[in-house]
Amino acid sequence: TCSTTRASEVQSERKVRTEWPDGEAQLFEGERGAERLVREEFADGEVQHYEGEQGAERVVREEYPDGNVQYYEGERGAERMVRAEFPSGIVKYYEGERGAERAEGADGVARRRGAALRGRARSRAAGARGVCRRRGA
């Protein structure tokens, strides 16, 4: 079972947070009946950020406990990784469709770090080839 927190607004309530026994929490924004998922927090420290209207929420960013941040573009169900930022300052840019993302360029090998997407966007490619760039370079 889970617990849901609701915020009161002039004789109406809207869903703002749902907490699950496994430590996962979902945060919502929007008017009553149109609440949309904006953030999911997992027990291992991973955080996923969403954009879009209710029923069309899509992953736009994932933050991992080790400091890695991955950015996504595309409609719900077709999100693809476009950029990864690492604590070292390295930034990798990706191209390609979902599940076939690859780092831009052909020099060297780049490995995607972090766990695969969870929740609605579970299937992602785990590896990628390409060139790394440093932020500000």
CSV table of N, CA and C in Angstrom, one decimal:
chain,number,residue,atom,x,y,z
A,1,THR,N,0.8,-1.2,0.0
A,1,THR,CA,0.0,0.0,0.0
A,1,THR,C,0.9,1.2,0.0
A,2,CYS,N,0.3,2.3,-0.3
A,2,CYS,CA,1.0,3.6,-0.4
A,2,CYS,C,0.2,4.7,0.4
A,3,SER,N,0.9,5.8,0.7
A,3,SER,CA,0.2,6.9,1.3
A,3,SER,C,0.2,8.1,0.3
A,4,THR,N,-0.9,8.8,0.3
A,4,THR,CA,-1.0,10.0,-0.6
A,4,THR,C,-1.3,11.2,0.2
A,5,THR,N,-0.5,12.3,0.0
A,5,THR,CA,-0.7,13.5,0.6
A,5,THR,C,-1.5,14.4,-0.3
A,6,ARG,N,-2.4,15.1,0.3
A,6,ARG,CA,-3.3,16.0,-0.5
A,6,ARG,C,-3.2,17.4,0.1
A,7,ALA,N,-3.2,18.4,-0.8
A,7,ALA,CA,-3.2,19.8,-0.4
A,7,ALA,C,-4.6,20.4,-0.5
A,8,SER,N,-5.0,21.1,0.5
A,8,SER,CA,-6.4,21.7,0.4
A,8,SER,C,-6.3,23.0,-0.3
A,9,GLU,N,-7.3,23.3,-1.1
A,9,GLU,CA,-7.4,24.5,-1.9
A,9,GLU,C,-8.9,24.9,-2.0
A,10,VAL,N,-9.4,25.8,-1.2
A,10,VAL,CA,-10.8,26.3,-1.3
A,10,VAL,C,-11.8,25.2,-1.5
A,11,GLN,N,-12.0,24.3,-0.5
A,11,GLN,CA,-12.9,23.2,-0.4
A,11,GLN,C,-12.6,22.2,-1.5
A,12,SER,N,-11.4,22.1,-2.0
A,12,SER,CA,-11.1,21.0,-2.8
A,12,SER,C,-9.7,20.5,-2.5
A,13,GLU,N,-9.4,19.3,-2.8
A,13,GLU,CA,-8.1,18.7,-2.6
A,13,GLU,C,-7.4,18.2,-3.9
A,14,ARG,N,-6.1,18.3,-3.9
A,14,ARG,CA,-5.4,17.8,-5.0
A,14,ARG,C,-4.3,16.9,-4.6
A,15,LYS,N,-3.9,15.9,-5.4
A,15,LYS,CA,-2.8,15.1,-5.0
A,15,LYS,C,-1.5,15.8,-5.2
A,16,VAL,N,-0.6,15.8,-4.2
A,16,VAL,CA,0.7,16.4,-4.3
A,16,VAL,C,1.9,15.4,-4.1
A,17,ARG,N,1.7,14.3,-3.4
A,17,ARG,CA,2.7,13.3,-3.2
A,17,ARG,C,2.2,12.0,-2.9
A,18,THR,N,2.8,10.9,-3.4
A,18,THR,CA,2.5,9.6,-3.1
A,18,THR,C,3.8,8.9,-2.7
A,19,GLU,N,3.7,8.2,-1.6
A,19,GLU,CA,4.9,7.5,-1.0
A,19,GLU,C,4.6,6.0,-1.0
A,20,TRP,N,5.6,5.2,-1.5
A,20,TRP,CA,5.4,3.7,-1.6
A,20,TRP,C,6.3,3.1,-0.5
A,21,PRO,N,5.9,1.9,0.0
A,21,PRO,CA,6.6,1.2,1.1
A,21,PRO,C,8.1,0.9,0.7
A,22,ASP,N,8.5,0.8,-0.6
A,22,ASP,CA,9.8,0.5,-1.0
A,22,ASP,C,10.7,1.8,-0.9
A,23,GLY,N,10.2,2.9,-0.5
A,23,GLY,CA,10.9,4.2,-0.4
A,23,GLY,C,10.7,5.1,-1.6
A,24,GLU,N,10.0,4.7,-2.6
A,24,GLU,CA,9.8,5.5,-3.8
A,24,GLU,C,8.8,6.6,-3.5
A,25,ALA,N,8.9,7.8,-4.0
A,25,ALA,CA,8.0,8.9,-3.8
A,25,ALA,C,7.7,9.5,-5.1
A,26,GLN,N,6.5,9.9,-5.4
A,26,GLN,CA,6.1,10.6,-6.6
A,26,GLN,C,5.5,11.9,-6.2
A,27,LEU,N,6.0,13.0,-6.9
A,27,LEU,CA,5.5,14.4,-6.6
A,27,LEU,C,4.7,14.9,-7.8
A,28,PHE,N,3.6,15.5,-7.5
A,28,PHE,CA,2.6,16.0,-8.5
A,28,PHE,C,2.4,17.5,-8.4
A,29,GLU,N,2.1,18.1,-9.5
A,29,GLU,CA,1.6,19.5,-9.6
A,29,GLU,C,0.4,19.6,-10.5
A,30,GLY,N,-0.4,20.6,-10.3
A,30,GLY,CA,-1.5,20.8,-11.1
A,30,GLY,C,-2.8,20.9,-10.3
A,31,GLU,N,-3.9,21.4,-11.0
A,31,GLU,CA,-5.2,21.5,-10.4
A,31,GLU,C,-5.8,20.1,-10.1
A,32,ARG,N,-6.8,20.1,-9.2
A,32,ARG,CA,-7.5,18.9,-8.9
A,32,ARG,C,-8.0,18.2,-10.2
A,33,GLY,N,-7.8,17.0,-10.3
A,33,GLY,CA,-8.2,16.2,-11.5
A,33,GLY,C,-7.3,16.3,-12.7
A,34,ALA,N,-6.3,17.2,-12.6
A,34,ALA,CA,-5.3,17.3,-13.7
A,34,ALA,C,-3.9,17.3,-13.1
A,35,GLU,N,-3.7,16.6,-12.0
A,35,GLU,CA,-2.4,16.5,-11.4
A,35,GLU,C,-1.5,15.7,-12.3
A,36,ARG,N,-0.3,16.2,-12.5
A,36,ARG,CA,0.7,15.6,-13.4
A,36,ARG,C,2.0,15.2,-12.6
A,37,LEU,N,2.6,14.1,-12.9
A,37,LEU,CA,3.8,13.7,-12.3
A,37,LEU,C,4.9,14.6,-12.7
A,38,VAL,N,5.7,15.2,-11.7
A,38,VAL,CA,6.8,16.1,-12.0
A,38,VAL,C,8.1,15.5,-11.5
A,39,ARG,N,8.1,14.6,-10.6
A,39,ARG,CA,9.3,14.1,-10.0
A,39,ARG,C,9.1,12.7,-9.4
A,40,GLU,N,10.0,11.8,-9.5
A,40,GLU,CA,10.0,10.5,-8.8
A,40,GLU,C,11.4,10.4,-8.1
A,41,GLU,N,11.3,10.0,-6.8
A,41,GLU,CA,12.5,9.8,-6.0
A,41,GLU,C,12.5,8.3,-5.6
A,42,PHE,N,13.7,7.7,-5.8
A,42,PHE,CA,13.8,6.3,-5.5
A,42,PHE,C,14.7,6.1,-4.3
A,43,ALA,N,14.5,5.0,-3.6
A,43,ALA,CA,15.2,4.7,-2.4
A,43,ALA,C,16.7,4.7,-2.5
A,44,ASP,N,17.2,4.4,-3.7
A,44,ASP,CA,18.7,4.4,-3.9
A,44,ASP,C,19.3,5.8,-4.2
A,45,GLY,N,18.4,6.8,-4.2
A,45,GLY,CA,18.9,8.2,-4.4
A,45,GLY,C,18.7,8.8,-5.8
A,46,GLU,N,18.3,7.9,-6.7
A,46,GLU,CA,18.0,8.4,-8.1
A,46,GLU,C,16.8,9.2,-8.1
A,47,VAL,N,16.8,10.3,-8.9
A,47,VAL,CA,15.6,11.2,-9.0
A,47,VAL,C,15.4,11.4,-10.5
A,48,GLN,N,14.1,11.2,-10.9
A,48,GLN,CA,13.7,11.4,-12.3
A,48,GLN,C,12.8,12.6,-12.4
A,49,HIS,N,13.0,13.5,-13.3
A,49,HIS,CA,12.2,14.7,-13.5
A,49,HIS,C,11.3,14.6,-14.8
A,50,TYR,N,10.1,15.0,-14.7
A,50,TYR,CA,9.1,14.8,-15.8
A,50,TYR,C,8.5,16.2,-16.2
A,51,GLU,N,8.2,16.3,-17.5
A,51,GLU,CA,7.4,17.4,-18.0
A,51,GLU,C,6.2,16.9,-18.8
A,52,GLY,N,5.2,17.7,-19.0
A,52,GLY,CA,4.1,17.3,-19.8
A,52,GLY,C,2.8,17.3,-19.0
A,53,GLU,N,1.7,17.3,-19.7
A,53,GLU,CA,0.4,17.2,-19.1
A,53,GLU,C,0.1,15.8,-18.6
A,54,GLN,N,-0.9,15.8,-17.7
A,54,GLN,CA,-1.3,14.5,-17.1
A,54,GLN,C,-1.6,13.4,-18.2
A,55,GLY,N,-1.0,12.3,-18.0
A,55,GLY,CA,-1.1,11.2,-19.0
A,55,GLY,C,-0.1,11.3,-20.1
A,56,ALA,N,0.6,12.4,-20.2
A,56,ALA,CA,1.6,12.5,-21.3
A,56,ALA,C,3.0,12.9,-20.7
A,57,GLU,N,3.2,12.7,-19.4
A,57,GLU,CA,4.4,13.0,-18.7
A,57,GLU,C,5.6,12.3,-19.4
A,58,ARG,N,6.7,13.0,-19.6
A,58,ARG,CA,7.9,12.3,-20.2
A,58,ARG,C,9.1,12.7,-19.3
A,59,VAL,N,10.0,11.7,-19.3
A,59,VAL,CA,11.3,11.9,-18.6
A,59,VAL,C,12.1,13.0,-19.3
A,60,VAL,N,12.6,14.0,-18.6
A,60,VAL,CA,13.5,15.0,-19.2
A,60,VAL,C,14.9,15.0,-18.5
A,61,ARG,N,15.0,14.5,-17.3
A,61,ARG,CA,16.3,14.5,-16.6
A,61,ARG,C,16.3,13.4,-15.6
A,62,GLU,N,17.4,12.8,-15.4
A,62,GLU,CA,17.7,11.8,-14.4
A,62,GLU,C,18.9,12.2,-13.6
A,63,GLU,N,18.9,12.2,-12.3
A,63,GLU,CA,20.0,12.6,-11.4
A,63,GLU,C,20.3,11.3,-10.6
A,64,TYR,N,21.6,10.9,-10.6
A,64,TYR,CA,22.0,9.8,-9.9
A,64,TYR,C,22.8,10.2,-8.6
A,65,PRO,N,22.9,9.3,-7.6
A,65,PRO,CA,23.6,9.6,-6.4
A,65,PRO,C,25.1,9.9,-6.6
A,66,ASP,N,25.7,9.3,-7.6
A,66,ASP,CA,27.1,9.5,-7.9
A,66,ASP,C,27.4,10.8,-8.6
A,67,GLY,N,26.3,11.7,-8.8
A,67,GLY,CA,26.5,13.0,-9.5
A,67,GLY,C,26.3,13.0,-11.0
A,68,ASN,N,26.1,11.8,-11.6
A,68,ASN,CA,25.8,11.8,-13.0
A,68,ASN,C,24.4,12.4,-13.3
A,69,VAL,N,24.3,13.1,-14.4
A,69,VAL,CA,23.0,13.7,-14.8
A,69,VAL,C,22.8,13.4,-16.2
A,70,GLN,N,21.6,12.8,-16.6
A,70,GLN,CA,21.3,12.5,-18.0
A,70,GLN,C,20.1,13.2,-18.4
A,71,TYR,N,20.1,13.8,-19.6
A,71,TYR,CA,19.0,14.6,-20.2
A,71,TYR,C,18.4,13.9,-21.3
A,72,TYR,N,17.1,14.0,-21.4
A,72,TYR,CA,16.3,13.3,-22.4
A,72,TYR,C,15.4,14.2,-23.2
A,73,GLU,N,15.1,13.9,-24.5
A,73,GLU,CA,14.2,14.6,-25.3
A,73,GLU,C,13.3,13.6,-25.9
A,74,GLY,N,12.1,14.0,-26.3
A,74,GLY,CA,11.1,13.1,-27.0
A,74,GLY,C,9.9,13.0,-26.3
A,75,GLU,N,8.9,12.5,-26.9
A,75,GLU,CA,7.5,12.3,-26.3
A,75,GLU,C,7.6,11.1,-25.4
A,76,ARG,N,6.6,11.0,-24.6
A,76,ARG,CA,6.4,9.9,-23.6
A,76,ARG,C,6.5,8.5,-24.4
A,77,GLY,N,7.4,7.7,-23.9
A,77,GLY,CA,7.6,6.4,-24.5
A,77,GLY,C,8.6,6.4,-25.6
A,78,ALA,N,9.0,7.6,-26.0
A,78,ALA,CA,10.1,7.7,-27.1
A,78,ALA,C,11.2,8.5,-26.6
A,79,GLU,N,11.3,8.8,-25.3
A,79,GLU,CA,12.4,9.6,-24.8
A,79,GLU,C,13.8,9.0,-25.1
A,80,ARG,N,14.7,9.8,-25.5
A,80,ARG,CA,16.0,9.4,-25.9
A,80,ARG,C,17.0,10.3,-25.2
A,81,MET,N,18.2,9.7,-24.7
A,81,MET,CA,19.2,10.4,-24.1
A,81,MET,C,19.9,11.3,-25.1
A,82,VAL,N,20.1,12.6,-24.7
A,82,VAL,CA,20.7,13.6,-25.6
A,82,VAL,C,22.0,14.1,-25.0
A,83,ARG,N,22.2,14.0,-23.7
A,83,ARG,CA,23.3,14.6,-23.0
A,83,ARG,C,23.5,13.9,-21.7
A,84,ALA,N,24.8,13.7,-21.3
A,84,ALA,CA,25.1,13.1,-20.0
A,84,ALA,C,26.2,14.0,-19.4
A,85,GLU,N,26.1,14.4,-18.2
A,85,GLU,CA,27.1,15.2,-17.5
A,85,GLU,C,27.6,14.4,-16.3
A,86,PHE,N,28.9,14.5,-16.2
A,86,PHE,CA,29.6,13.7,-15.1
A,86,PHE,C,30.2,14.6,-14.1
A,87,PRO,N,30.4,14.1,-12.9
A,87,PRO,CA,31.0,14.9,-11.8
A,87,PRO,C,32.4,15.4,-12.2
A,88,SER,N,33.1,14.7,-13.1
A,88,SER,CA,34.4,15.1,-13.5
A,88,SER,C,34.4,16.3,-14.4
A,89,GLY,N,33.2,16.8,-14.8
A,89,GLY,CA,33.1,17.9,-15.7
A,89,GLY,C,33.0,17.5,-17.2
A,90,ILE,N,33.1,16.2,-17.5
A,90,ILE,CA,32.9,15.7,-18.8
A,90,ILE,C,31.4,15.7,-19.2
A,91,VAL,N,31.2,16.2,-20.4
A,91,VAL,CA,29.8,16.2,-21.0
A,91,VAL,C,29.8,15.4,-22.3
A,92,LYS,N,28.9,14.4,-22.4
A,92,LYS,CA,28.8,13.6,-23.6
A,92,LYS,C,27.5,14.0,-24.3
A,93,TYR,N,27.5,14.2,-25.6
A,93,TYR,CA,26.3,14.5,-26.4
A,93,TYR,C,26.0,13.2,-27.2
A,94,TYR,N,24.7,12.9,-27.2
A,94,TYR,CA,24.2,11.7,-27.9
A,94,TYR,C,23.3,12.0,-29.0
A,95,GLU,N,23.3,11.1,-30.0
A,95,GLU,CA,22.3,11.2,-31.1
A,95,GLU,C,21.7,9.8,-31.3
A,96,GLY,N,20.7,9.7,-32.0
A,96,GLY,CA,20.0,8.4,-32.3
A,96,GLY,C,18.7,8.2,-31.6
A,97,GLU,N,18.0,7.3,-32.1
A,97,GLU,CA,16.7,7.0,-31.5
A,97,GLU,C,16.8,6.2,-30.2
A,98,ARG,N,15.7,6.2,-29.5
A,98,ARG,CA,15.6,5.5,-28.2
A,98,ARG,C,16.1,4.1,-28.3
A,99,GLY,N,17.0,3.7,-27.4
A,99,GLY,CA,17.6,2.4,-27.4
A,99,GLY,C,18.8,2.2,-28.3
A,100,ALA,N,19.0,3.2,-29.1
A,100,ALA,CA,20.2,3.2,-30.0
A,100,ALA,C,21.0,4.4,-29.9
A,101,GLU,N,20.9,5.1,-28.8
A,101,GLU,CA,21.7,6.4,-28.6
A,101,GLU,C,23.2,6.1,-28.7
A,102,ARG,N,23.9,7.0,-29.3
A,102,ARG,CA,25.3,6.8,-29.4
A,102,ARG,C,26.0,8.2,-29.2
A,103,ALA,N,27.1,8.3,-28.6
A,103,ALA,CA,27.8,9.5,-28.4
A,103,ALA,C,28.3,10.1,-29.8
A,104,GLU,N,28.2,11.4,-29.9
A,104,GLU,CA,28.6,12.0,-31.2
A,104,GLU,C,30.1,11.8,-31.5
A,105,GLY,N,30.5,11.6,-32.7
A,105,GLY,CA,31.9,11.5,-33.1
A,105,GLY,C,32.2,10.0,-33.2
A,106,ALA,N,33.4,9.7,-33.6
A,106,ALA,CA,33.9,8.3,-33.8
A,106,ALA,C,35.1,8.0,-33.1
A,107,ASP,N,35.7,8.9,-32.3
A,107,ASP,CA,37.0,8.7,-31.6
A,107,ASP,C,36.7,8.1,-30.2
A,108,GLY,N,37.4,7.1,-29.8
A,108,GLY,CA,37.3,6.6,-28.5
A,108,GLY,C,36.0,5.8,-28.2
A,109,VAL,N,35.9,5.4,-27.0
A,109,VAL,CA,34.8,4.7,-26.5
A,109,VAL,C,34.2,5.4,-25.3
A,110,ALA,N,32.9,5.6,-25.2
A,110,ALA,CA,32.3,6.2,-24.0
A,110,ALA,C,31.3,5.2,-23.5
A,111,ARG,N,31.3,5.0,-22.2
A,111,ARG,CA,30.3,4.0,-21.6
A,111,ARG,C,29.3,4.8,-20.8
A,112,ARG,N,28.0,4.5,-21.0
A,112,ARG,CA,27.0,5.2,-20.3
A,112,ARG,C,27.0,4.7,-18.8
A,113,ARG,N,27.0,5.6,-17.9
A,113,ARG,CA,27.0,5.3,-16.5
A,113,ARG,C,25.7,5.5,-15.9
A,114,GLY,N,25.4,4.8,-14.8
A,114,GLY,CA,24.1,5.0,-14.1
A,114,GLY,C,23.2,3.8,-14.5
A,115,ALA,N,22.1,3.7,-13.7
A,115,ALA,CA,21.1,2.6,-13.9
A,115,ALA,C,20.2,3.0,-15.1
A,116,ALA,N,19.5,2.0,-15.6
A,116,ALA,CA,18.6,2.2,-16.7
A,116,ALA,C,17.3,3.0,-16.1
A,117,LEU,N,16.6,3.6,-16.9
A,117,LEU,CA,15.4,4.3,-16.5
A,117,LEU,C,14.4,3.3,-15.8
A,118,ARG,N,13.8,3.8,-14.8
A,118,ARG,CA,12.8,2.9,-14.2
A,118,ARG,C,11.4,3.5,-14.4
A,119,GLY,N,10.4,3.0,-13.8
A,119,GLY,CA,9.0,3.4,-14.0
A,119,GLY,C,8.6,3.2,-15.4
A,120,ARG,N,8.0,4.2,-16.0
A,120,ARG,CA,7.4,4.1,-17.4
A,120,ARG,C,8.5,3.9,-18.4
A,121,ALA,N,9.7,4.3,-18.2
A,121,ALA,CA,10.7,4.4,-19.2
A,121,ALA,C,11.8,3.4,-18.9
A,122,ARG,N,11.5,2.2,-18.7
A,122,ARG,CA,12.5,1.2,-18.3
A,122,ARG,C,13.5,0.8,-19.3
A,123,SER,N,13.2,0.7,-20.6
A,123,SER,CA,14.2,0.2,-21.5
A,123,SER,C,15.0,1.3,-22.2
A,124,ARG,N,16.3,1.2,-21.9
A,124,ARG,CA,17.3,2.1,-22.5
A,124,ARG,C,18.5,1.3,-22.9
A,125,ALA,N,19.3,1.8,-23.8
A,125,ALA,CA,20.5,1.2,-24.2
A,125,ALA,C,21.5,1.4,-23.1
A,126,ALA,N,22.4,0.5,-22.8
A,126,ALA,CA,23.3,0.6,-21.7
A,126,ALA,C,24.7,1.1,-22.1
A,127,GLY,N,25.0,1.0,-23.3
A,127,GLY,CA,26.3,1.4,-23.8
A,127,GLY,C,26.3,2.4,-24.9
A,128,ALA,N,27.4,3.1,-25.2
A,128,ALA,CA,27.4,4.1,-26.2
A,128,ALA,C,28.9,4.3,-26.7
A,129,ARG,N,29.1,4.7,-27.9
A,129,ARG,CA,30.4,4.9,-28.5
A,129,ARG,C,30.5,6.4,-28.8
A,130,GLY,N,31.7,7.0,-28.7
A,130,GLY,CA,31.9,8.3,-29.1
A,130,GLY,C,32.9,9.1,-28.4
A,131,VAL,N,32.8,10.4,-28.5
A,131,VAL,CA,33.8,11.3,-28.0
A,131,VAL,C,33.3,12.1,-26.7
A,132,CYS,N,34.2,12.3,-25.8
A,132,CYS,CA,33.8,13.1,-24.6
A,132,CYS,C,34.2,14.5,-24.8
A,133,ARG,N,33.5,15.5,-24.2
A,133,ARG,CA,33.9,16.9,-24.1
A,133,ARG,C,33.8,17.4,-22.7
A,134,ARG,N,34.6,18.3,-22.3
A,134,ARG,CA,34.5,18.9,-21.0
A,134,ARG,C,33.6,20.1,-21.0
A,135,ARG,N,32.9,20.3,-20.0
A,135,ARG,CA,32.1,21.6,-19.8
A,135,ARG,C,33.0,22.8,-19.9
A,136,GLY,N,32.6,23.8,-20.6
A,136,GLY,CA,33.3,25.0,-20.7
A,136,GLY,C,34.5,24.9,-21.6
A,137,ALA,N,34.7,23.8,-22.3
A,137,ALA,CA,35.8,23.6,-23.2
A,137,ALA,C,35.4,24.0,-24.6
